[in-house]
């Protein structure tokens, strides 16, 4: 009986020792597993962080790509616009050059006509002066009067030619100035293009503008509405131009504010001076 009790005690002790050993072994394995789990969690967090960084880089690259794509599209549009501007400027320059050449030819023709007319006036005067100074002459008074009238007609034609010549000369100068402005080209700048948005060729203008406010054909007077900055002083002679044609000459009598009173000079047709019409002033 005592032996059996002893054996049972020994077995109980051994069981307790075995249980303790198993407990410590399982505790060690559990600690190891927890360590491994913590390491795995750290690895997962690091991988998640790397994935987040990679996604951010991908988004950044996508944004950069879209920006470059938009910039490329904008640059392409600017290049097309520049090409269109250049083509338009080339056409306008060619057209302006053609008009300028035509105007120069007209000026040359008018100058030639003026020289011929001056020569004819001199010839007629040379014929008239001896006839007037001679006591006895083969020319009658009627023929002398006809020669004098011919001189007056030729002088009037000469003045008309001079007015027309002044108009075409001013037109040629204005067109040359406009052509120089149209020769500018769009230039490249850092980060893009500076496009030339101005007109390829500026329209030609002749002198300053004024409005015919009142015309009195019976009194030979005209009232012009023009900028006071033009300085329309008393005694100043002006050629009135409308639609690139000289329609008459006037001489300023007095000016006050934006209004100027002027005499209509001989040779000017009052019918061509319409109230309310806009004219250019050539000095």
PDB file of C-alpha atoms in Angstrom:
ATOM      1  CA  UNK A   1       0.000   0.000   0.000  1.00  0.00           C
ATOM      2  CA  UNK A   2       2.783   2.360   0.832  1.00  0.00           C
ATOM      3  CA  UNK A   3       4.601   1.364  -2.313  1.00  0.00           C
ATOM      4  CA  UNK A   4       1.574   2.153  -4.417  1.00  0.00           C
ATOM      5  CA  UNK A   5       1.194   5.528  -2.784  1.00  0.00           C
ATOM      6  CA  UNK A   6       4.845   6.285  -3.413  1.00  0.00           C
ATOM      7  CA  UNK A   7       4.543   5.284  -7.020  1.00  0.00           C
ATOM      8  CA  UNK A   8       1.515   7.524  -7.463  1.00  0.00           C
ATOM      9  CA  UNK A   9       3.361  10.443  -5.896  1.00  0.00           C
ATOM     10  CA  UNK A  10       6.329   9.887  -8.199  1.00  0.00           C
ATOM     11  CA  UNK A  11       4.002   9.759 -11.173  1.00  0.00           C
ATOM     12  CA  UNK A  12       2.283  12.968 -10.028  1.00  0.00           C
ATOM     13  CA  UNK A  13       5.648  14.706  -9.662  1.00  0.00           C
ATOM     14  CA  UNK A  14       6.726  13.538 -13.102  1.00  0.00           C
ATOM     15  CA  UNK A  15       3.434  14.682 -14.547  1.00  0.00           C
ATOM     16  CA  UNK A  16       3.839  18.078 -12.927  1.00  0.00           C
ATOM     17  CA  UNK A  17       7.396  18.343 -14.261  1.00  0.00           C
ATOM     18  CA  UNK A  18       6.216  17.317 -17.724  1.00  0.00           C
ATOM     19  CA  UNK A  19       3.364  19.825 -17.586  1.00  0.00           C
ATOM     20  CA  UNK A  20       5.771  22.552 -16.532  1.00  0.00           C
ATOM     21  CA  UNK A  21       8.115  21.620 -19.340  1.00  0.00           C
ATOM     22  CA  UNK A  22       5.319  21.618 -21.868  1.00  0.00           C
ATOM     23  CA  UNK A  23       4.120  24.969 -20.513  1.00  0.00           C
ATOM     24  CA  UNK A  24       7.536  26.576 -20.872  1.00  0.00           C
ATOM     25  CA  UNK A  25       7.988  25.059 -24.325  1.00  0.00           C
ATOM     26  CA  UNK A  26       4.604  26.318 -25.488  1.00  0.00           C
ATOM     27  CA  UNK A  27       5.293  29.741 -23.947  1.00  0.00           C
ATOM     28  CA  UNK A  28       8.574  29.974 -25.873  1.00  0.00           C
ATOM     29  CA  UNK A  29       6.913  28.994 -29.113  1.00  0.00           C
ATOM     30  CA  UNK A  30       4.135  31.506 -28.472  1.00  0.00           C
ATOM     31  CA  UNK A  31       6.682  34.252 -27.865  1.00  0.00           C
ATOM     32  CA  UNK A  32       8.468  33.256 -31.035  1.00  0.00           C
ATOM     33  CA  UNK A  33       5.211  33.331 -32.969  1.00  0.00           C
ATOM     34  CA  UNK A  34       4.376  36.747 -31.539  1.00  0.00           C
ATOM     35  CA  UNK A  35       7.820  37.988 -32.546  1.00  0.00           C
ATOM     36  CA  UNK A  36       7.340  36.600 -36.045  1.00  0.00           C
ATOM     37  CA  UNK A  37       3.867  38.136 -36.209  1.00  0.00           C
ATOM     38  CA  UNK A  38       5.227  41.545 -35.154  1.00  0.00           C
ATOM     39  CA  UNK A  39       7.962  41.267 -37.782  1.00  0.00           C
ATOM     40  CA  UNK A  40       5.369  40.297 -40.391  1.00  0.00           C
ATOM     41  CA  UNK A  41       3.232  43.275 -39.412  1.00  0.00           C
ATOM     42  CA  UNK A  42       6.242  45.588 -39.731  1.00  0.00           C
ATOM     43  CA  UNK A  43       7.025  44.114 -43.147  1.00  0.00           C
ATOM     44  CA  UNK A  44       3.388  44.569 -44.159  1.00  0.00           C
ATOM     45  CA  UNK A  45       3.428  48.205 -42.971  1.00  0.00           C
ATOM     46  CA  UNK A  46       6.665  48.830 -44.885  1.00  0.00           C
ATOM     47  CA  UNK A  47       5.201  47.215 -47.997  1.00  0.00           C
ATOM     48  CA  UNK A  48       2.026  49.264 -47.594  1.00  0.00           C
ATOM     49  CA  UNK A  49       4.112  52.435 -47.246  1.00  0.00           C
ATOM     50  CA  UNK A  50       6.103  51.546 -50.372  1.00  0.00           C
ATOM     51  CA  UNK A  51       2.874  50.813 -52.235  1.00  0.00           C
ATOM     52  CA  UNK A  52       1.447  54.176 -51.158  1.00  0.00           C
ATOM     53  CA  UNK A  53       4.649  55.923 -52.302  1.00  0.00           C
ATOM     54  CA  UNK A  54       4.520  54.050 -55.601  1.00  0.00           C
ATOM     55  CA  UNK A  55       0.879  55.068 -56.115  1.00  0.00           C
ATOM     56  CA  UNK A  56       1.747  58.696 -55.388  1.00  0.00           C
ATOM     57  CA  UNK A  57       4.598  58.531 -57.912  1.00  0.00           C
ATOM     58  CA  UNK A  58       2.251  57.002 -60.479  1.00  0.00           C
ATOM     59  CA  UNK A  59      -0.298  59.783 -59.870  1.00  0.00           C
ATOM     60  CA  UNK A  60       2.464  62.392 -60.109  1.00  0.00           C
ATOM     61  CA  UNK A  61       3.697  60.872 -63.369  1.00  0.00           C
ATOM     62  CA  UNK A  62       0.145  60.797 -64.718  1.00  0.00           C
ATOM     63  CA  UNK A  63      -0.321  64.454 -63.771  1.00  0.00           C
ATOM     64  CA  UNK A  64       3.016  65.345 -65.410  1.00  0.00           C
ATOM     65  CA  UNK A  65       2.039  63.393 -68.506  1.00  0.00           C
ATOM     66  CA  UNK A  66      -1.311  65.181 -68.746  1.00  0.00           C
ATOM     67  CA  UNK A  67       0.401  68.551 -68.229  1.00  0.00           C
ATOM     68  CA  UNK A  68       2.953  67.757 -70.938  1.00  0.00           C
ATOM     69  CA  UNK A  69       0.142  66.577 -73.181  1.00  0.00           C
ATOM     70  CA  UNK A  70      -1.771  69.821 -72.645  1.00  0.00           C
ATOM     71  CA  UNK A  71       1.406  71.867 -73.155  1.00  0.00           C
ATOM     72  CA  UNK A  72       2.137  69.951 -76.351  1.00  0.00           C
ATOM     73  CA  UNK A  73      -1.403  70.541 -77.589  1.00  0.00           C
ATOM     74  CA  UNK A  74      -1.168  74.241 -76.718  1.00  0.00           C
ATOM     75  CA  UNK A  75       2.225  74.535 -78.409  1.00  0.00           C
ATOM     76  CA  UNK A  76       0.853  72.822 -81.493  1.00  0.00           C
ATOM     77  CA  UNK A  77      -2.073  75.243 -81.526  1.00  0.00           C
ATOM     78  CA  UNK A  78       0.328  78.193 -81.151  1.00  0.00           C
ATOM     79  CA  UNK A  79       2.515  76.901 -83.970  1.00  0.00           C
ATOM     80  CA  UNK A  80      -0.540  76.569 -86.220  1.00  0.00           C
ATOM     81  CA  UNK A  81      -1.604  80.082 -85.244  1.00  0.00           C
ATOM     82  CA  UNK A  82       1.886  81.414 -86.019  1.00  0.00           C
ATOM     83  CA  UNK A  83       1.832  79.697 -89.399  1.00  0.00           C
ATOM     84  CA  UNK A  84      -1.581  81.182 -90.111  1.00  0.00           C
ATOM     85  CA  UNK A  85      -0.360  84.653 -89.062  1.00  0.00           C
ATOM     86  CA  UNK A  86       2.714  84.316 -91.250  1.00  0.00           C
ATOM     87  CA  UNK A  87       0.628  83.225 -94.233  1.00  0.00           C
ATOM     88  CA  UNK A  88      -1.823  86.085 -93.709  1.00  0.00           C
ATOM     89  CA  UNK A  89       1.026  88.586 -93.275  1.00  0.00           C
ATOM     90  CA  UNK A  90       2.642  87.321 -96.464  1.00  0.00           C
ATOM     91  CA  UNK A  91      -0.596  87.741 -98.410  1.00  0.00           C
ATOM     92  CA  UNK A  92      -1.209  91.206 -96.951  1.00  0.00           C
ATOM     93  CA  UNK A  93       2.365  92.261 -97.680  1.00  0.00           C
ATOM     94  CA  UNK A  94       2.075  91.080-101.285  1.00  0.00           C
ATOM     95  CA  UNK A  95      -1.243  92.900-101.695  1.00  0.00           C
ATOM     96  CA  UNK A  96       0.123  96.069-100.083  1.00  0.00           C
ATOM     97  CA  UNK A  97       3.244  95.940-102.262  1.00  0.00           C
ATOM     98  CA  UNK A  98       1.069  95.629-105.370  1.00  0.00           C
ATOM     99  CA  UNK A  99      -1.058  98.599-104.294  1.00  0.00           C
ATOM    100  CA  UNK A 100       2.062 100.582-103.449  1.00  0.00           C
ATOM    101  CA  UNK A 101       3.561  99.897-106.884  1.00  0.00           C
ATOM    102  CA  UNK A 102       0.288 100.925-108.547  1.00  0.00           C
ATOM    103  CA  UNK A 103       0.186 104.121-106.492  1.00  0.00           C
ATOM    104  CA  UNK A 104       3.807 104.920-107.352  1.00  0.00           C
ATOM    105  CA  UNK A 105       3.009 104.409-111.033  1.00  0.00           C
ATOM    106  CA  UNK A 106       0.018 106.752-110.714  1.00  0.00           C
ATOM    107  CA  UNK A 107       2.221 109.340-108.993  1.00  0.00           C
ATOM    108  CA  UNK A 108       4.790 109.057-111.788  1.00  0.00           C
ATOM    109  CA  UNK A 109       2.061 109.482-114.427  1.00  0.00           C
ATOM    110  CA  UNK A 110       0.632 112.509-112.634  1.00  0.00           C
ATOM    111  CA  UNK A 111       4.078 114.083-112.321  1.00  0.00           C
ATOM    112  CA  UNK A 112       4.651 113.523-116.046  1.00  0.00           C
ATOM    113  CA  UNK A 113       1.261 115.086-116.858  1.00  0.00           C
ATOM    114  CA  UNK A 114       2.107 117.994-114.576  1.00  0.00           C
ATOM    115  CA  UNK A 115       5.417 118.599-116.366  1.00  0.00           C
ATOM    116  CA  UNK A 116       3.681 118.527-119.749  1.00  0.00           C
ATOM    117  CA  UNK A 117       0.974 120.884-118.488  1.00  0.00           C
ATOM    118  CA  UNK A 118       3.572 123.311-117.080  1.00  0.00           C
ATOM    119  CA  UNK A 119       5.365 123.265-120.423  1.00  0.00           C
ATOM    120  CA  UNK A 120       2.071 123.986-122.212  1.00  0.00           C
ATOM    121  CA  UNK A 121       1.346 126.869-119.832  1.00  0.00           C
ATOM    122  CA  UNK A 122       4.786 128.359-120.484  1.00  0.00           C
ATOM    123  CA  UNK A 123       4.259 128.023-124.246  1.00  0.00           C
ATOM    124  CA  UNK A 124       0.856 129.716-124.131  1.00  0.00           C
ATOM    125  CA  UNK A 125       2.235 132.545-121.970  1.00  0.00           C
ATOM    126  CA  UNK A 126       5.124 133.054-124.370  1.00  0.00           C
ATOM    127  CA  UNK A 127       2.582 133.387-127.157  1.00  0.00           C
ATOM    128  CA  UNK A 128       0.328 135.758-125.202  1.00  0.00           C
ATOM    129  CA  UNK A 129       2.904 138.166-123.693  1.00  0.00           C
ATOM    130  CA  UNK A 130       4.430 139.429-126.981  1.00  0.00           C
ATOM    131  CA  UNK A 131       0.944 139.909-128.355  1.00  0.00           C
ATOM    132  CA  UNK A 132      -0.053 142.041-125.382  1.00  0.00           C
ATOM    133  CA  UNK A 133       3.114 144.141-125.460  1.00  0.00           C
ATOM    134  CA  UNK A 134       3.195 144.856-129.174  1.00  0.00           C
ATOM    135  CA  UNK A 135       1.565 148.017-130.464  1.00  0.00           C
ATOM    136  CA  UNK A 136       0.739 146.378-133.740  1.00  0.00           C
ATOM    137  CA  UNK A 137      -0.124 142.747-133.705  1.00  0.00           C
ATOM    138  CA  UNK A 138      -1.597 140.236-136.027  1.00  0.00           C
ATOM    139  CA  UNK A 139      -3.658 138.781-133.143  1.00  0.00           C
ATOM    140  CA  UNK A 140      -7.024 140.282-132.363  1.00  0.00           C
ATOM    141  CA  UNK A 141      -8.100 141.191-128.845  1.00  0.00           C
ATOM    142  CA  UNK A 142     -10.443 138.197-128.891  1.00  0.00           C
ATOM    143  CA  UNK A 143      -7.536 135.870-129.666  1.00  0.00           C
ATOM    144  CA  UNK A 144      -5.493 137.407-126.844  1.00  0.00           C
ATOM    145  CA  UNK A 145      -8.416 136.976-124.464  1.00  0.00           C
ATOM    146  CA  UNK A 146      -8.749 133.374-125.626  1.00  0.00           C
ATOM    147  CA  UNK A 147      -5.059 132.780-124.883  1.00  0.00           C
ATOM    148  CA  UNK A 148      -5.441 134.304-121.419  1.00  0.00           C
ATOM    149  CA  UNK A 149      -8.503 132.164-120.787  1.00  0.00           C
ATOM    150  CA  UNK A 150      -6.550 129.129-121.985  1.00  0.00           C
ATOM    151  CA  UNK A 151      -3.797 129.982-119.478  1.00  0.00           C
ATOM    152  CA  UNK A 152      -6.355 130.206-116.671  1.00  0.00           C
ATOM    153  CA  UNK A 153      -7.882 126.860-117.658  1.00  0.00           C
ATOM    154  CA  UNK A 154      -4.462 125.235-117.806  1.00  0.00           C
ATOM    155  CA  UNK A 155      -3.526 126.704-114.433  1.00  0.00           C
ATOM    156  CA  UNK A 156      -6.755 125.313-112.958  1.00  0.00           C
ATOM    157  CA  UNK A 157      -5.999 121.907-114.438  1.00  0.00           C
ATOM    158  CA  UNK A 158      -2.472 122.183-113.081  1.00  0.00           C
ATOM    159  CA  UNK A 159      -3.819 122.893-109.581  1.00  0.00           C
ATOM    160  CA  UNK A 160      -6.201 119.924-109.826  1.00  0.00           C
ATOM    161  CA  UNK A 161      -3.288 117.729-110.863  1.00  0.00           C
ATOM    162  CA  UNK A 162      -1.216 119.062-107.966  1.00  0.00           C
ATOM    163  CA  UNK A 163      -4.019 118.262-105.503  1.00  0.00           C
ATOM    164  CA  UNK A 164      -4.438 114.761-106.925  1.00  0.00           C
ATOM    165  CA  UNK A 165      -0.679 114.264-106.875  1.00  0.00           C
ATOM    166  CA  UNK A 166      -0.540 115.296-103.200  1.00  0.00           C
ATOM    167  CA  UNK A 167      -3.231 112.743-102.390  1.00  0.00           C
ATOM    168  CA  UNK A 168      -1.406 109.889-104.119  1.00  0.00           C
ATOM    169  CA  UNK A 169       1.931 110.884-102.579  1.00  0.00           C
ATOM    170  CA  UNK A 170       0.367 110.879 -99.104  1.00  0.00           C
ATOM    171  CA  UNK A 171      -1.273 107.532 -99.882  1.00  0.00           C
ATOM    172  CA  UNK A 172       2.080 106.062-100.961  1.00  0.00           C
ATOM    173  CA  UNK A 173       3.756 107.264 -97.754  1.00  0.00           C
ATOM    174  CA  UNK A 174       0.924 105.879 -95.606  1.00  0.00           C
ATOM    175  CA  UNK A 175       1.021 102.515 -97.399  1.00  0.00           C
ATOM    176  CA  UNK A 176       4.803 102.314 -97.033  1.00  0.00           C
ATOM    177  CA  UNK A 177       4.424 102.965 -93.297  1.00  0.00           C
ATOM    178  CA  UNK A 178       1.708 100.308 -93.038  1.00  0.00           C
ATOM    179  CA  UNK A 179       3.856  97.808 -94.933  1.00  0.00           C
ATOM    180  CA  UNK A 180       6.746  98.352 -92.511  1.00  0.00           C
ATOM    181  CA  UNK A 181       4.416  97.652 -89.579  1.00  0.00           C
ATOM    182  CA  UNK A 182       3.179  94.488 -91.269  1.00  0.00           C
ATOM    183  CA  UNK A 183       6.680  93.085 -91.759  1.00  0.00           C
ATOM    184  CA  UNK A 184       6.985  92.221 -88.044  1.00  0.00           C
ATOM    185  CA  UNK A 185       7.072  88.523 -87.323  1.00  0.00           C
ATOM    186  CA  UNK A 186       5.945  86.545 -84.243  1.00  0.00           C
ATOM    187  CA  UNK A 187       8.919  85.835 -81.974  1.00  0.00           C
ATOM    188  CA  UNK A 188       9.656  82.918 -79.673  1.00  0.00           C
ATOM    189  CA  UNK A 189      10.008  83.591 -75.936  1.00  0.00           C
ATOM    190  CA  UNK A 190      11.005  81.477 -72.949  1.00  0.00           C
ATOM    191  CA  UNK A 191       8.254  79.038 -72.064  1.00  0.00           C
ATOM    192  CA  UNK A 192       6.109  79.701 -75.160  1.00  0.00           C
ATOM    193  CA  UNK A 193       5.373  82.015 -78.061  1.00  0.00           C
ATOM    194  CA  UNK A 194       4.533  85.686 -78.196  1.00  0.00           C
ATOM    195  CA  UNK A 195       2.029  85.874 -81.004  1.00  0.00           C
ATOM    196  CA  UNK A 196       1.652  88.994 -83.092  1.00  0.00           C
ATOM    197  CA  UNK A 197      -1.982  89.915 -82.706  1.00  0.00           C
ATOM    198  CA  UNK A 198      -1.734  93.185 -84.615  1.00  0.00           C
ATOM    199  CA  UNK A 199      -3.024  93.501 -88.154  1.00  0.00           C
ATOM    200  CA  UNK A 200      -0.609  92.237 -90.751  1.00  0.00           C
ATOM    201  CA  UNK A 201      -0.763  95.557 -92.668  1.00  0.00           C
ATOM    202  CA  UNK A 202      -2.190  98.687 -91.108  1.00  0.00           C
ATOM    203  CA  UNK A 203      -4.708 100.566 -93.287  1.00  0.00           C
ATOM    204  CA  UNK A 204      -3.385 103.657 -95.027  1.00  0.00           C
ATOM    205  CA  UNK A 205      -4.636 107.012 -93.776  1.00  0.00           C
ATOM    206  CA  UNK A 206      -4.359 110.465 -95.333  1.00  0.00           C
ATOM    207  CA  UNK A 207      -3.953 113.323 -92.914  1.00  0.00           C
ATOM    208  CA  UNK A 208      -6.221 114.095 -89.989  1.00  0.00           C
ATOM    209  CA  UNK A 209      -9.982 113.676 -90.137  1.00  0.00           C
ATOM    210  CA  UNK A 210     -12.583 116.416 -89.872  1.00  0.00           C
ATOM    211  CA  UNK A 211     -16.347 116.611 -90.285  1.00  0.00           C
ATOM    212  CA  UNK A 212     -18.024 119.132 -92.567  1.00  0.00           C
ATOM    213  CA  UNK A 213     -20.561 120.757 -90.243  1.00  0.00           C
ATOM    214  CA  UNK A 214     -21.952 123.538 -92.435  1.00  0.00           C
ATOM    215  CA  UNK A 215     -21.520 124.690 -96.038  1.00  0.00           C
ATOM    216  CA  UNK A 216     -22.665 128.075 -97.380  1.00  0.00           C
ATOM    217  CA  UNK A 217     -22.096 128.093-101.125  1.00  0.00           C
ATOM    218  CA  UNK A 218     -23.511 131.619-101.521  1.00  0.00           C
ATOM    219  CA  UNK A 219     -21.085 133.085 -98.967  1.00  0.00           C
ATOM    220  CA  UNK A 220     -18.221 130.768 -99.943  1.00  0.00           C
ATOM    221  CA  UNK A 221     -17.806 129.590 -96.353  1.00  0.00           C
ATOM    222  CA  UNK A 222     -17.466 126.190 -94.719  1.00  0.00           C
ATOM    223  CA  UNK A 223     -17.396 125.091 -91.054  1.00  0.00           C
ATOM    224  CA  UNK A 224     -15.210 122.127 -90.081  1.00  0.00           C
ATOM    225  CA  UNK A 225     -15.359 120.134 -86.854  1.00  0.00           C
ATOM    226  CA  UNK A 226     -11.852 118.882 -86.053  1.00  0.00           C
ATOM    227  CA  UNK A 227      -9.621 118.240 -83.063  1.00  0.00           C
ATOM    228  CA  UNK A 228      -8.167 121.433 -81.530  1.00  0.00           C
ATOM    229  CA  UNK A 229      -4.808 119.645 -81.437  1.00  0.00           C
ATOM    230  CA  UNK A 230      -4.560 120.002 -85.232  1.00  0.00           C
ATOM    231  CA  UNK A 231      -3.728 123.675 -84.809  1.00  0.00           C
ATOM    232  CA  UNK A 232      -5.910 125.045 -87.627  1.00  0.00           C
ATOM    233  CA  UNK A 233      -4.575 128.601 -87.475  1.00  0.00           C
ATOM    234  CA  UNK A 234      -5.969 131.526 -89.427  1.00  0.00           C
ATOM    235  CA  UNK A 235      -4.621 131.700 -92.987  1.00  0.00           C
ATOM    236  CA  UNK A 236      -3.832 127.987 -93.185  1.00  0.00           C
ATOM    237  CA  UNK A 237      -4.725 126.438 -96.563  1.00  0.00           C
ATOM    238  CA  UNK A 238      -6.061 122.876 -96.531  1.00  0.00           C
ATOM    239  CA  UNK A 239      -6.871 120.346 -99.227  1.00  0.00           C
ATOM    240  CA  UNK A 240     -10.007 118.339 -98.465  1.00  0.00           C
ATOM    241  CA  UNK A 241      -9.740 114.670 -99.411  1.00  0.00           C
ATOM    242  CA  UNK A 242     -12.595 112.171 -99.524  1.00  0.00           C
ATOM    243  CA  UNK A 243     -12.291 108.552-100.679  1.00  0.00           C
ATOM    244  CA  UNK A 244      -8.677 109.266-101.700  1.00  0.00           C
ATOM    245  CA  UNK A 245      -9.803 112.089-104.017  1.00  0.00           C
ATOM    246  CA  UNK A 246      -9.233 115.823-103.578  1.00  0.00           C
ATOM    247  CA  UNK A 247     -12.646 117.519-103.482  1.00  0.00           C
ATOM    248  CA  UNK A 248     -11.470 121.083-102.930  1.00  0.00           C
ATOM    249  CA  UNK A 249      -9.308 123.589-101.072  1.00  0.00           C
ATOM    250  CA  UNK A 250     -10.191 125.925 -98.204  1.00  0.00           C
ATOM    251  CA  UNK A 251      -8.414 128.628 -96.202  1.00  0.00           C
ATOM    252  CA  UNK A 252      -9.002 128.910 -92.463  1.00  0.00           C
ATOM    253  CA  UNK A 253     -10.429 132.265 -91.361  1.00  0.00           C
ATOM    254  CA  UNK A 254     -10.700 131.592 -87.644  1.00  0.00           C
ATOM    255  CA  UNK A 255     -10.827 128.645 -85.273  1.00  0.00           C
ATOM    256  CA  UNK A 256     -12.446 128.304 -81.870  1.00  0.00           C
ATOM    257  CA  UNK A 257     -12.410 125.071 -79.913  1.00  0.00           C
ATOM    258  CA  UNK A 258     -13.092 122.163 -82.222  1.00  0.00           C
ATOM    259  CA  UNK A 259     -14.691 124.317 -84.934  1.00  0.00           C
ATOM    260  CA  UNK A 260     -12.930 126.136 -87.768  1.00  0.00           C
ATOM    261  CA  UNK A 261     -14.469 128.648 -90.197  1.00  0.00           C
ATOM    262  CA  UNK A 262     -12.836 128.666 -93.635  1.00  0.00           C
ATOM    263  CA  UNK A 263     -13.215 130.290 -97.051  1.00  0.00           C
ATOM    264  CA  UNK A 264     -13.898 127.983 -99.984  1.00  0.00           C
ATOM    265  CA  UNK A 265     -11.088 128.754-102.444  1.00  0.00           C
ATOM    266  CA  UNK A 266     -11.716 129.214-106.184  1.00  0.00           C
ATOM    267  CA  UNK A 267     -11.798 126.006-108.178  1.00  0.00           C
ATOM    268  CA  UNK A 268     -13.617 124.105-105.443  1.00  0.00           C
ATOM    269  CA  UNK A 269     -17.052 122.778-106.320  1.00  0.00           C
ATOM    270  CA  UNK A 270     -19.364 123.469-103.391  1.00  0.00           C
ATOM    271  CA  UNK A 271     -21.647 120.665-104.564  1.00  0.00           C
ATOM    272  CA  UNK A 272     -18.956 118.171-103.613  1.00  0.00           C
ATOM    273  CA  UNK A 273     -18.856 119.469-100.030  1.00  0.00           C
ATOM    274  CA  UNK A 274     -21.626 117.571 -98.273  1.00  0.00           C
ATOM    275  CA  UNK A 275     -22.631 118.488 -94.739  1.00  0.00           C
ATOM    276  CA  UNK A 276     -21.980 115.657 -92.280  1.00  0.00           C
ATOM    277  CA  UNK A 277     -19.373 113.953 -94.458  1.00  0.00           C
ATOM    278  CA  UNK A 278     -15.939 113.086 -93.054  1.00  0.00           C
ATOM    279  CA  UNK A 279     -12.868 114.311 -94.943  1.00  0.00           C
ATOM    280  CA  UNK A 280      -9.106 114.146 -94.526  1.00  0.00           C
ATOM    281  CA  UNK A 281      -7.073 117.339 -94.247  1.00  0.00           C
ATOM    282  CA  UNK A 282      -3.853 117.770 -96.217  1.00  0.00           C
ATOM    283  CA  UNK A 283      -1.766 120.830 -95.449  1.00  0.00           C
TER     284      UNK A 283
END
